[in-house]
Coordinates of C-alpha atoms and ligand atoms in Angstrom, one line a residue:
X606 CA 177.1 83.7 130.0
X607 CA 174.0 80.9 130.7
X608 CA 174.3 77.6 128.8
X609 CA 171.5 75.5 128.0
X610 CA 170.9 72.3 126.5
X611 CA 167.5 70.7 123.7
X612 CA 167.2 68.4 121.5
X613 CA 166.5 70.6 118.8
X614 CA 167.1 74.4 118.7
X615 CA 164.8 76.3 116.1
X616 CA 165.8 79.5 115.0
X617 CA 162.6 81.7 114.1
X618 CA 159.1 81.9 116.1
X619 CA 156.8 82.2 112.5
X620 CA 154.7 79.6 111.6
X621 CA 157.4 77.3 110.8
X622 CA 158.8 77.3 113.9
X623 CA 156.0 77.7 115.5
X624 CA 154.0 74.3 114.3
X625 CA 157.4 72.6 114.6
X626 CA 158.0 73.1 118.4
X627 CA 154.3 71.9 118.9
X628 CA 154.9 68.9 116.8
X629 CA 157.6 67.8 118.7
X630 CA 156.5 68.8 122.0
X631 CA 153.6 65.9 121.1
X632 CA 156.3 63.1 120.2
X633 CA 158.3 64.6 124.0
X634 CA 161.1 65.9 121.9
X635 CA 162.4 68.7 123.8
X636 CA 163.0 72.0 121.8
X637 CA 163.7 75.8 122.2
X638 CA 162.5 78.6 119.7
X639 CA 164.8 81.5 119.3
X640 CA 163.2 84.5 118.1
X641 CA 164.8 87.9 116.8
X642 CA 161.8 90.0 117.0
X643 CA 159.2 90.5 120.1
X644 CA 156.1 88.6 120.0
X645 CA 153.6 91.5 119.6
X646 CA 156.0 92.1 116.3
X647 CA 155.2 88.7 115.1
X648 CA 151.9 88.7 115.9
X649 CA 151.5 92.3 114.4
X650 CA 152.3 91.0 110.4
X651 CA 150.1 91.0 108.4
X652 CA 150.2 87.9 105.7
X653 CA 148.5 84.0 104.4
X654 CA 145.2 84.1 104.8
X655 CA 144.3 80.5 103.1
X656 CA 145.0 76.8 104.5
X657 CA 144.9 73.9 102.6
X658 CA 143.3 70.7 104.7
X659 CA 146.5 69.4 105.1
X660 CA 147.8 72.3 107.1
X661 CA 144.5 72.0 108.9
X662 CA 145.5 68.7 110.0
X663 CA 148.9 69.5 110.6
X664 CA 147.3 72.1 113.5
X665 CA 145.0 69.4 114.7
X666 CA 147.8 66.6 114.9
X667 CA 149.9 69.9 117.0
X668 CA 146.7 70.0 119.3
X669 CA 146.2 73.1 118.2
X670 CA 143.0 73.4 115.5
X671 CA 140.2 73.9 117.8
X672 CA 139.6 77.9 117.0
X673 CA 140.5 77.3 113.7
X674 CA 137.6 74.4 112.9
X675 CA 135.2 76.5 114.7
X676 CA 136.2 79.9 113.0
X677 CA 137.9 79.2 109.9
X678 CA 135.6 79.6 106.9
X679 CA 135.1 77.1 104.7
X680 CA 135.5 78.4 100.8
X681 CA 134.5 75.1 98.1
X682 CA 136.1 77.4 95.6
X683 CA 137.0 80.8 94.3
X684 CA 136.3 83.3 91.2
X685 CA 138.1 84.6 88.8
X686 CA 137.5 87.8 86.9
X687 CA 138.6 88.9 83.5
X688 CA 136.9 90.4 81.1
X689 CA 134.5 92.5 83.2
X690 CA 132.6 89.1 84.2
X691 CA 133.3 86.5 87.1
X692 CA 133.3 82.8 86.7
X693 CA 133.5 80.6 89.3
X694 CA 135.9 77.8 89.7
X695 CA 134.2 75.2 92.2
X696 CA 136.6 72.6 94.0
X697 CA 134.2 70.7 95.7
X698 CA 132.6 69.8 92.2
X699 CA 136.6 69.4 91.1
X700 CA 138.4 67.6 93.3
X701 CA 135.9 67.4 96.5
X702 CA 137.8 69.1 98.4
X703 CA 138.3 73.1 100.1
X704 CA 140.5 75.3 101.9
X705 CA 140.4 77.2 105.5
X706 CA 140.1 81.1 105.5
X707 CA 142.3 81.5 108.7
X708 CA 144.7 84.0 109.0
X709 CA 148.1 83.3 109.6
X710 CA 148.3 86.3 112.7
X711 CA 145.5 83.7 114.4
X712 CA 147.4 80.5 113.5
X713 CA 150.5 82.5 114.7
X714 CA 148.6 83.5 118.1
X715 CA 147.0 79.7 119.0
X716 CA 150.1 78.1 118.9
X717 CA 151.8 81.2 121.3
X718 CA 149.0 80.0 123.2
X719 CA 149.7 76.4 122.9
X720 CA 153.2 76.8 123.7
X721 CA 153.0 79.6 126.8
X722 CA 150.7 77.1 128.5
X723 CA 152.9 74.0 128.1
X724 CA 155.8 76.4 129.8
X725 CA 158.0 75.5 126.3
X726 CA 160.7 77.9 125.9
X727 CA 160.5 80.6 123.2
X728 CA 163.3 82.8 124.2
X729 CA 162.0 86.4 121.9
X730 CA 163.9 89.4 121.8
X731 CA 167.2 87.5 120.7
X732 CA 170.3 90.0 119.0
X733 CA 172.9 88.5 116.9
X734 CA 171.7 84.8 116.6
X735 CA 174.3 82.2 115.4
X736 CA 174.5 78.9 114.2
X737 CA 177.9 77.1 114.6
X738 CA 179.0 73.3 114.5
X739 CA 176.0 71.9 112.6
X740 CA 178.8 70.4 109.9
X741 CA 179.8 68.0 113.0
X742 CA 178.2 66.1 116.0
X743 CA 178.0 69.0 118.6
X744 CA 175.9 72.3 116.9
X745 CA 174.9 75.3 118.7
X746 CA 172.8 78.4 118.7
X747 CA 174.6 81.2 120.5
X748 CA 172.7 84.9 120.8
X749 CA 172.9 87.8 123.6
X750 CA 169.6 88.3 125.3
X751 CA 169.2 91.4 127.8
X752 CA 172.9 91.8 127.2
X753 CA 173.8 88.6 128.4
X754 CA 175.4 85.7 126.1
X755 CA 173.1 82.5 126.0
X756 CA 175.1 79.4 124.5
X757 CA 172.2 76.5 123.5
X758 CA 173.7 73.2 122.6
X759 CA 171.9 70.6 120.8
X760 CA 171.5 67.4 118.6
X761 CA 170.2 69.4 115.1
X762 CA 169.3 73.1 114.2
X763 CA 166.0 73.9 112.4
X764 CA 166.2 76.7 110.4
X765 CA 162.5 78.2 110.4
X766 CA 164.0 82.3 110.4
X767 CA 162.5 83.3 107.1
X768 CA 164.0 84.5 103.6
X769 CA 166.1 86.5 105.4
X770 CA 166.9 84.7 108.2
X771 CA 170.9 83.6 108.9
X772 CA 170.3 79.9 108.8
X773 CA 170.4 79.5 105.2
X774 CA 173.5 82.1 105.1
X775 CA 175.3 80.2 107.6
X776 CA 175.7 77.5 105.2
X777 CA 179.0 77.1 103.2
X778 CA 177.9 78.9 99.4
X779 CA 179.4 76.1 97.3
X780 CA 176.9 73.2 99.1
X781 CA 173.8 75.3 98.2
X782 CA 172.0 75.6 94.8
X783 CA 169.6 79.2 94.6
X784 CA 167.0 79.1 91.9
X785 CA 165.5 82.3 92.3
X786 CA 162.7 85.0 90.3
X787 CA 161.9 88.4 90.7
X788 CA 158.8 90.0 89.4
X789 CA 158.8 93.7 88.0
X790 CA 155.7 94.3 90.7
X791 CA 154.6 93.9 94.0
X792 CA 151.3 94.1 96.2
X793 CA 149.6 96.5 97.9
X794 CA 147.6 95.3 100.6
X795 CA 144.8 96.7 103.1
X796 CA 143.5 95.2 105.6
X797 CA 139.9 96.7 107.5
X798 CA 136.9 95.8 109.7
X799 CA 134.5 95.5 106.6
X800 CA 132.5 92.7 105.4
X801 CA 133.9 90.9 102.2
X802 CA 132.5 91.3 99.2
X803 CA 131.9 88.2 98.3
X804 CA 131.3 85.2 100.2
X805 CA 134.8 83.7 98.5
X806 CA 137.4 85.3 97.0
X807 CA 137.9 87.1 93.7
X808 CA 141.3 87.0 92.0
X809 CA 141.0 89.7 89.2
X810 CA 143.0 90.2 85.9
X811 CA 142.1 93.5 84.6
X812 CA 144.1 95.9 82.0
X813 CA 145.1 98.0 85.2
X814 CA 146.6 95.4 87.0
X815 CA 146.0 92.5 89.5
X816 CA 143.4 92.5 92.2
X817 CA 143.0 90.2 94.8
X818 CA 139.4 91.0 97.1
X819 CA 140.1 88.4 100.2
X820 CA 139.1 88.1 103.9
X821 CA 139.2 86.8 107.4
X822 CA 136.0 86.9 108.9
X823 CA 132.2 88.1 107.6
X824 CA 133.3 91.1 108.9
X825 CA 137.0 91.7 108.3
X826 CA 138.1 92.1 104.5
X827 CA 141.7 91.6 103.0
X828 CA 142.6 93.3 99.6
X829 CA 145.1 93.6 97.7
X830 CA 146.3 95.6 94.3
X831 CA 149.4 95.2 91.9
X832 CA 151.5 98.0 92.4
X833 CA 155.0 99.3 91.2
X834 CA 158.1 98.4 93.1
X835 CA 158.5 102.0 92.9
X836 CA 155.1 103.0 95.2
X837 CA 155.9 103.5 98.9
X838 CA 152.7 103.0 101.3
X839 CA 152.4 106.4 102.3
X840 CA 151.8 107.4 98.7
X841 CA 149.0 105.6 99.0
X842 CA 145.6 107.1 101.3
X843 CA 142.8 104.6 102.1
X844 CA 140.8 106.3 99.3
X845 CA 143.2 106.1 96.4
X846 CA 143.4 102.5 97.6
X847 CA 139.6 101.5 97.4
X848 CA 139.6 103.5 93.8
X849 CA 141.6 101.7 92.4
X850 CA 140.1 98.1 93.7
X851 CA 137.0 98.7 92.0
X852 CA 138.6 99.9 89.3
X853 CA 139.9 96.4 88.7
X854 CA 136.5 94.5 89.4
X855 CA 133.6 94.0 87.8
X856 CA 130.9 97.2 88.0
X857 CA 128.6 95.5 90.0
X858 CA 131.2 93.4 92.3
X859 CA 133.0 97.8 92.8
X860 CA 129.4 98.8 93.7
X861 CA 129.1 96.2 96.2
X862 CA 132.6 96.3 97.8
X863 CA 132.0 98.0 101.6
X864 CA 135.3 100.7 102.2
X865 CA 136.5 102.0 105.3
X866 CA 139.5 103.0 106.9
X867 CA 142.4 100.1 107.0
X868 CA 143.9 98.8 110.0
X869 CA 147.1 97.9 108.0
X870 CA 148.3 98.5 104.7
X871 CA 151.8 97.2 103.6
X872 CA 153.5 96.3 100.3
X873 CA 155.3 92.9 99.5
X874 CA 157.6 92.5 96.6
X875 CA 156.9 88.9 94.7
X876 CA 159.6 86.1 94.1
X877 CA 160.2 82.8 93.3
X878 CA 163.0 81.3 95.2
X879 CA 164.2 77.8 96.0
X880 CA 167.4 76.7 97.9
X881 CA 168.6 73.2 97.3
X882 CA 169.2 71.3 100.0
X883 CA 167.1 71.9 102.3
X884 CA 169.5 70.2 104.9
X885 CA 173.3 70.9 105.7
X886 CA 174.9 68.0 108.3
X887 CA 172.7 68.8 111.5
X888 CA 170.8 71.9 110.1
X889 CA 167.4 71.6 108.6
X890 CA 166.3 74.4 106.8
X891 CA 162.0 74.8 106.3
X892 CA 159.2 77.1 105.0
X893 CA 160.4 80.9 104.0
X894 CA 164.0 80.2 104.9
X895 CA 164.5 77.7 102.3
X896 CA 161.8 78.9 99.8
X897 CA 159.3 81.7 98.4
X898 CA 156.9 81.5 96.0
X899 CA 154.2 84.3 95.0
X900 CA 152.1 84.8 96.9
X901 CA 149.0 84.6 94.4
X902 CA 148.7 80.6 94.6
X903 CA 148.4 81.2 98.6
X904 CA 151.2 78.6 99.3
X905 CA 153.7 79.8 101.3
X906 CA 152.0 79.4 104.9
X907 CA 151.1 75.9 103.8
X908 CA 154.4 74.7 102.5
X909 CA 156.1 75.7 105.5
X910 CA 153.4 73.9 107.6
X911 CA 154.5 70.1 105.4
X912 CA 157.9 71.1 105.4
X913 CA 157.6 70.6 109.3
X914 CA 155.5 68.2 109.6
X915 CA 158.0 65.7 107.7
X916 CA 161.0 67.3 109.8
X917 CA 159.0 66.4 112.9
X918 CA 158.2 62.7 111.4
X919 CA 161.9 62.3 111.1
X920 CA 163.1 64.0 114.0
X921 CA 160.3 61.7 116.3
X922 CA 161.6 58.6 114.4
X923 CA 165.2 59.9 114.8
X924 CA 164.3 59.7 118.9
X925 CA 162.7 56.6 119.1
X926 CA 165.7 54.7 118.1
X927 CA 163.2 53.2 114.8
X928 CA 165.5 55.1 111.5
X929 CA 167.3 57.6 110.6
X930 CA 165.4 57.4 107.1
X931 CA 163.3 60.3 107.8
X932 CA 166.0 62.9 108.1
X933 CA 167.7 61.6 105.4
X934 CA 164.7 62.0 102.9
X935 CA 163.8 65.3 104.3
X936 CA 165.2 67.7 101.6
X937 CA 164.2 65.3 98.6
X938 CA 160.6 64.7 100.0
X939 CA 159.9 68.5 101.1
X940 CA 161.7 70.0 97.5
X941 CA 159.5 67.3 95.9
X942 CA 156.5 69.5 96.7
X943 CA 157.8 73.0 96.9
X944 CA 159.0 72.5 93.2
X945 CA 155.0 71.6 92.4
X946 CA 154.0 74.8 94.5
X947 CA 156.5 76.9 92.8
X948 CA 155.4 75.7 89.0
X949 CA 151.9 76.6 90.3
X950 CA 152.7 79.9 91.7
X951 CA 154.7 81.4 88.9
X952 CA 151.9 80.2 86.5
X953 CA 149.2 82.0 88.4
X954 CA 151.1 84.6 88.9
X955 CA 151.7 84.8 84.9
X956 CA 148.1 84.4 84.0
X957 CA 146.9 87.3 86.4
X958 CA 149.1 90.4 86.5
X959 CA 150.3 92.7 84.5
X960 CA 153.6 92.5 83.3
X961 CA 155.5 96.0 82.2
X962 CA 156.8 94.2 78.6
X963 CA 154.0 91.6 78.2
X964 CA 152.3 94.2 75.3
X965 CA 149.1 93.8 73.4
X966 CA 149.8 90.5 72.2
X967 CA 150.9 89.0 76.2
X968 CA 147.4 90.6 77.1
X969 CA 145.6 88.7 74.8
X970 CA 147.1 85.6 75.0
X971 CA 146.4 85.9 79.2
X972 CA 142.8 86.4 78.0
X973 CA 142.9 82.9 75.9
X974 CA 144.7 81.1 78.4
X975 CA 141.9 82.6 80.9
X976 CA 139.2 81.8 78.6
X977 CA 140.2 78.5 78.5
X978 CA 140.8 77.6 82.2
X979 CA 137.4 78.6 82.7
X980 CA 135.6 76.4 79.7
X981 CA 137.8 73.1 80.1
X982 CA 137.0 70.8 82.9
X983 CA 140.4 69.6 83.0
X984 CA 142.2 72.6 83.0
X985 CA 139.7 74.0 85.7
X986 CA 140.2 71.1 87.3
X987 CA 144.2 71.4 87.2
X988 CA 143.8 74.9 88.7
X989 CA 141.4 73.1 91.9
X990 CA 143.7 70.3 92.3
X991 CA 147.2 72.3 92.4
X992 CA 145.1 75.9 95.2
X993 CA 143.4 73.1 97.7
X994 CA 147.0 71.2 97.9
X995 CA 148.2 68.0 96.7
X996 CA 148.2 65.1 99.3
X997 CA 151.3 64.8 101.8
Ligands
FAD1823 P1 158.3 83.7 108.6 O1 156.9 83.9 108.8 O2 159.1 84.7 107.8 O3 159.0 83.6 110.1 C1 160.4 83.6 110.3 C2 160.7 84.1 111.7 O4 162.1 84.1 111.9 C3 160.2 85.5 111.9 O5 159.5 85.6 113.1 C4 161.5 86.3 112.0 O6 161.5 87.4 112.8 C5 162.5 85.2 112.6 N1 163.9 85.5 112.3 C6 164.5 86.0 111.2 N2 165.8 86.1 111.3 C7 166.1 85.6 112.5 C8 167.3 85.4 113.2 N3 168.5 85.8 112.7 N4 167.2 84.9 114.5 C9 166.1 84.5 115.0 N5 164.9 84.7 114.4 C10 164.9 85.2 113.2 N6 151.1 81.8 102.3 C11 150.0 81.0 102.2 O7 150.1 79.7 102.4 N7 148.7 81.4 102.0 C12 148.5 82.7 101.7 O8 147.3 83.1 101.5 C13 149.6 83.6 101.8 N8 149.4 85.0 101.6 C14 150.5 85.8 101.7 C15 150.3 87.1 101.5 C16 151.4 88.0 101.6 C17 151.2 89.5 101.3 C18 152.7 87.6 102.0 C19 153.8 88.5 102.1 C20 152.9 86.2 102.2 C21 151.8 85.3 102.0 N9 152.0 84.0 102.3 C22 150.9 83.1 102.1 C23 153.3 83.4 102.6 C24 153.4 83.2 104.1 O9 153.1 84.3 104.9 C25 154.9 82.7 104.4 O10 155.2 81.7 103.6 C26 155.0 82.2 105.9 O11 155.0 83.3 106.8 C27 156.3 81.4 106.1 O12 156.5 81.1 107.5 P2 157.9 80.9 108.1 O13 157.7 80.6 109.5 O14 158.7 80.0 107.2 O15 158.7 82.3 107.9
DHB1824 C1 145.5 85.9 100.8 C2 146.7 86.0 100.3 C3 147.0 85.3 99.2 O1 148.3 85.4 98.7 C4 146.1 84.6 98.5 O2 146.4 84.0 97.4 C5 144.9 84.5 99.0 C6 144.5 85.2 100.2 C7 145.1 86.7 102.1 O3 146.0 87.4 102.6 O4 144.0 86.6 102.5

């Protein structure tokens, strides 16, 4: 058996846990990451592709935002299709702000960067993780690596090990509320070395279904279709893919898109999910482990990113001997937020897909509401305000 002691163990090398480690390794907290999975696993999903400035600045703070200024792309809005027409809904003229095209496999990969060179511990690879003693003074994280039993005891847990990570689970069922959602869909989603489109992206509402026509670089498209919860991947052949993107777009935006094989195709399922409190004693739950939103509002990513950078803010504070205040406030303060993401997410995610028992009457009110959004300053203006992010 080895034992080892931190200051903070964090359970789950995503994002989350990630951003968190390099947060604290700047206010000399000392932290390990315990990680499940390998890091080519990690590196190898496939997910967010937009940040909002805050998360931007989060990186930056984490010392970690150089590649990311200098190849992110810049988007001052996006465009919505219905109708066989696009309409463009402009933040910069909105709320004067924009978002990051980054994705989150090269956010993932500078902060593995970040944290190999600094020699801070990310111990990958780990079977049968467990939390125990975080309901008292003295928690720990105990898991087998390479057969061996590795005991790591520290002041507080962070629970950064996803939706279906065993943080959250570890915690007693009685002193956790679960709001949760499921949508009768999920996407389809293809990733290949094509140039976009369009210089921004196009989120389509069409009679077959949602599209989504995203990217990562001027040369690397992202797209994604509705699907049925039914459809495996395999069912699905590059080409039955790209028909059925340009089926859902605009005539001359299908002309225009550039196919080719993908490099990855996957399906997510969609849900809405929100676990209250986001703290137990000594363990902190944050980002995918304590909630999920659809991904059409392109939150998640960037509500993990504030849910850590408050948790660091009060774990820094916590260590400098200044208050205790920021812990305390962390679940309030971060479900604040994710309660604003979530109202966002579900309502984007009503106005754009397809939904099996919506009939002719739920089409054409979508159409309304859509028409609307796009001919009301305020409303477009709502929609800007709530994608760029609010303010931490
Ligand atoms: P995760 O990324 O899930 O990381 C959790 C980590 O914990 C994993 O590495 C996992 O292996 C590890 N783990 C799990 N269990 C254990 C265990 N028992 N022990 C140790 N480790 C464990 N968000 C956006 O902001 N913008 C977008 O544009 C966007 N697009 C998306 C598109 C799709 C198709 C999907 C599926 C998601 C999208 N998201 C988006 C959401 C975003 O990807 C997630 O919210 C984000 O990955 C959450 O990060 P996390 O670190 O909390 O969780
Ligand atoms: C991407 C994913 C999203 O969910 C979204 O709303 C925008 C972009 C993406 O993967 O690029």
């Amino acid at each position: 058996m080895v034992q080892r002691r931190t200051q903070v163990a964090i359970v789950g090398a995503g994002p989350a846990g990630l951003l968190l480690g390099a947060l604290l390794a700047r206010h000399d907290v000392d932290a390990v990451i315990v990680e499940q999975r390998s890091a080519e696993y990690v590196l190898g999903r496939i997910r967010a592709g937009v940040l909002e400035q805050t998360t931007v600045d989060l990186l930056r703070e984490a010392g970690v935002a150089d590649r990311c200024l200098k190849e992110g792309l810049t988007h001052d809005g996006i465009e919505l299709s219905f109708d066989g027409a696009l309409h463009r809904i402009d933040f910069r003229a909105l709320t004067g702000k924009h978002v990051t095209v980054y994705g989150q496999t090269e956010v993932t990969h500078d902060l593995m960067q970040l944290r190999a060179g600094a020699n801070l511990i990310t111990d990958y690879e780990a079977e049968d993780v467990q939390i125990e003693g975080f309901d008292g003074e003295h928690p720990m994280v105990r898991y087998v690596k390479n057969g061996v039993v590795q005991e790591l005891a520290c002041d507080f847990v962070a629970g950064c090990d996803g939706y279906h990570g065993i943080c959250r689970a570890s915690i007693p069922r009685d002193a956790v509320s679960i709001y949760e959602k499921v949508y009768p869909f999920g996407w389809l989603g293809v990733l290949a070395d094509v140039p976009p489109v369009r210089h921004e992206l196009i989120y389509a509402n069409h009679e077959r279904g949602f599209a989504l026509c995203s990217q990562r670089s001027k040369t690397r498209s992202r797209y994604y279709v509705q699907c049925s919860l039914d459809d495996q991947v395999d069912q699905w052949s590059d080409e039955a893919f790209w028909d059925e993107l340009r089926r859902r777009l605009p005539a001359e935006i299908a002309q225009a898109v550039t196919t080719g094989p993908s490099i990855e195709k996957s399906i997510a399922p969609l849900r809405s999910f929100v676990a209250e409190p986001m703290r137990f004693g000594r363990l902190f739950l944050a980002g995918d482990a304590a909630h999920i939103v659809p991904p059409t509002g392109a939150k998640g990513l960037n509500l993990a990113a504030t849910d850590v950078g408050y948790l660091a803010q009060g774990l820094a504070e916590h260590y400098l001997g200044r208050s205790r205040a920021g812990l305390d406030q962390y679940s309030a303060r971060c479900l604040s937020r994710v309660w604003k993401a979530e109202r966002f997410s579900w309502w984007f995610t009503s106005l754009m897909h397809r939904f099996p028992d919506a009939g002719a009457f739920g089409s054409r009110l979508q159409q309304a509401e859509l028409s609307y959004l796009v001919g009301s300053r305020s409303a477009s203006s709502a929609l800007a305000e709530n994608y760029v992010g609010l303010p931490i």
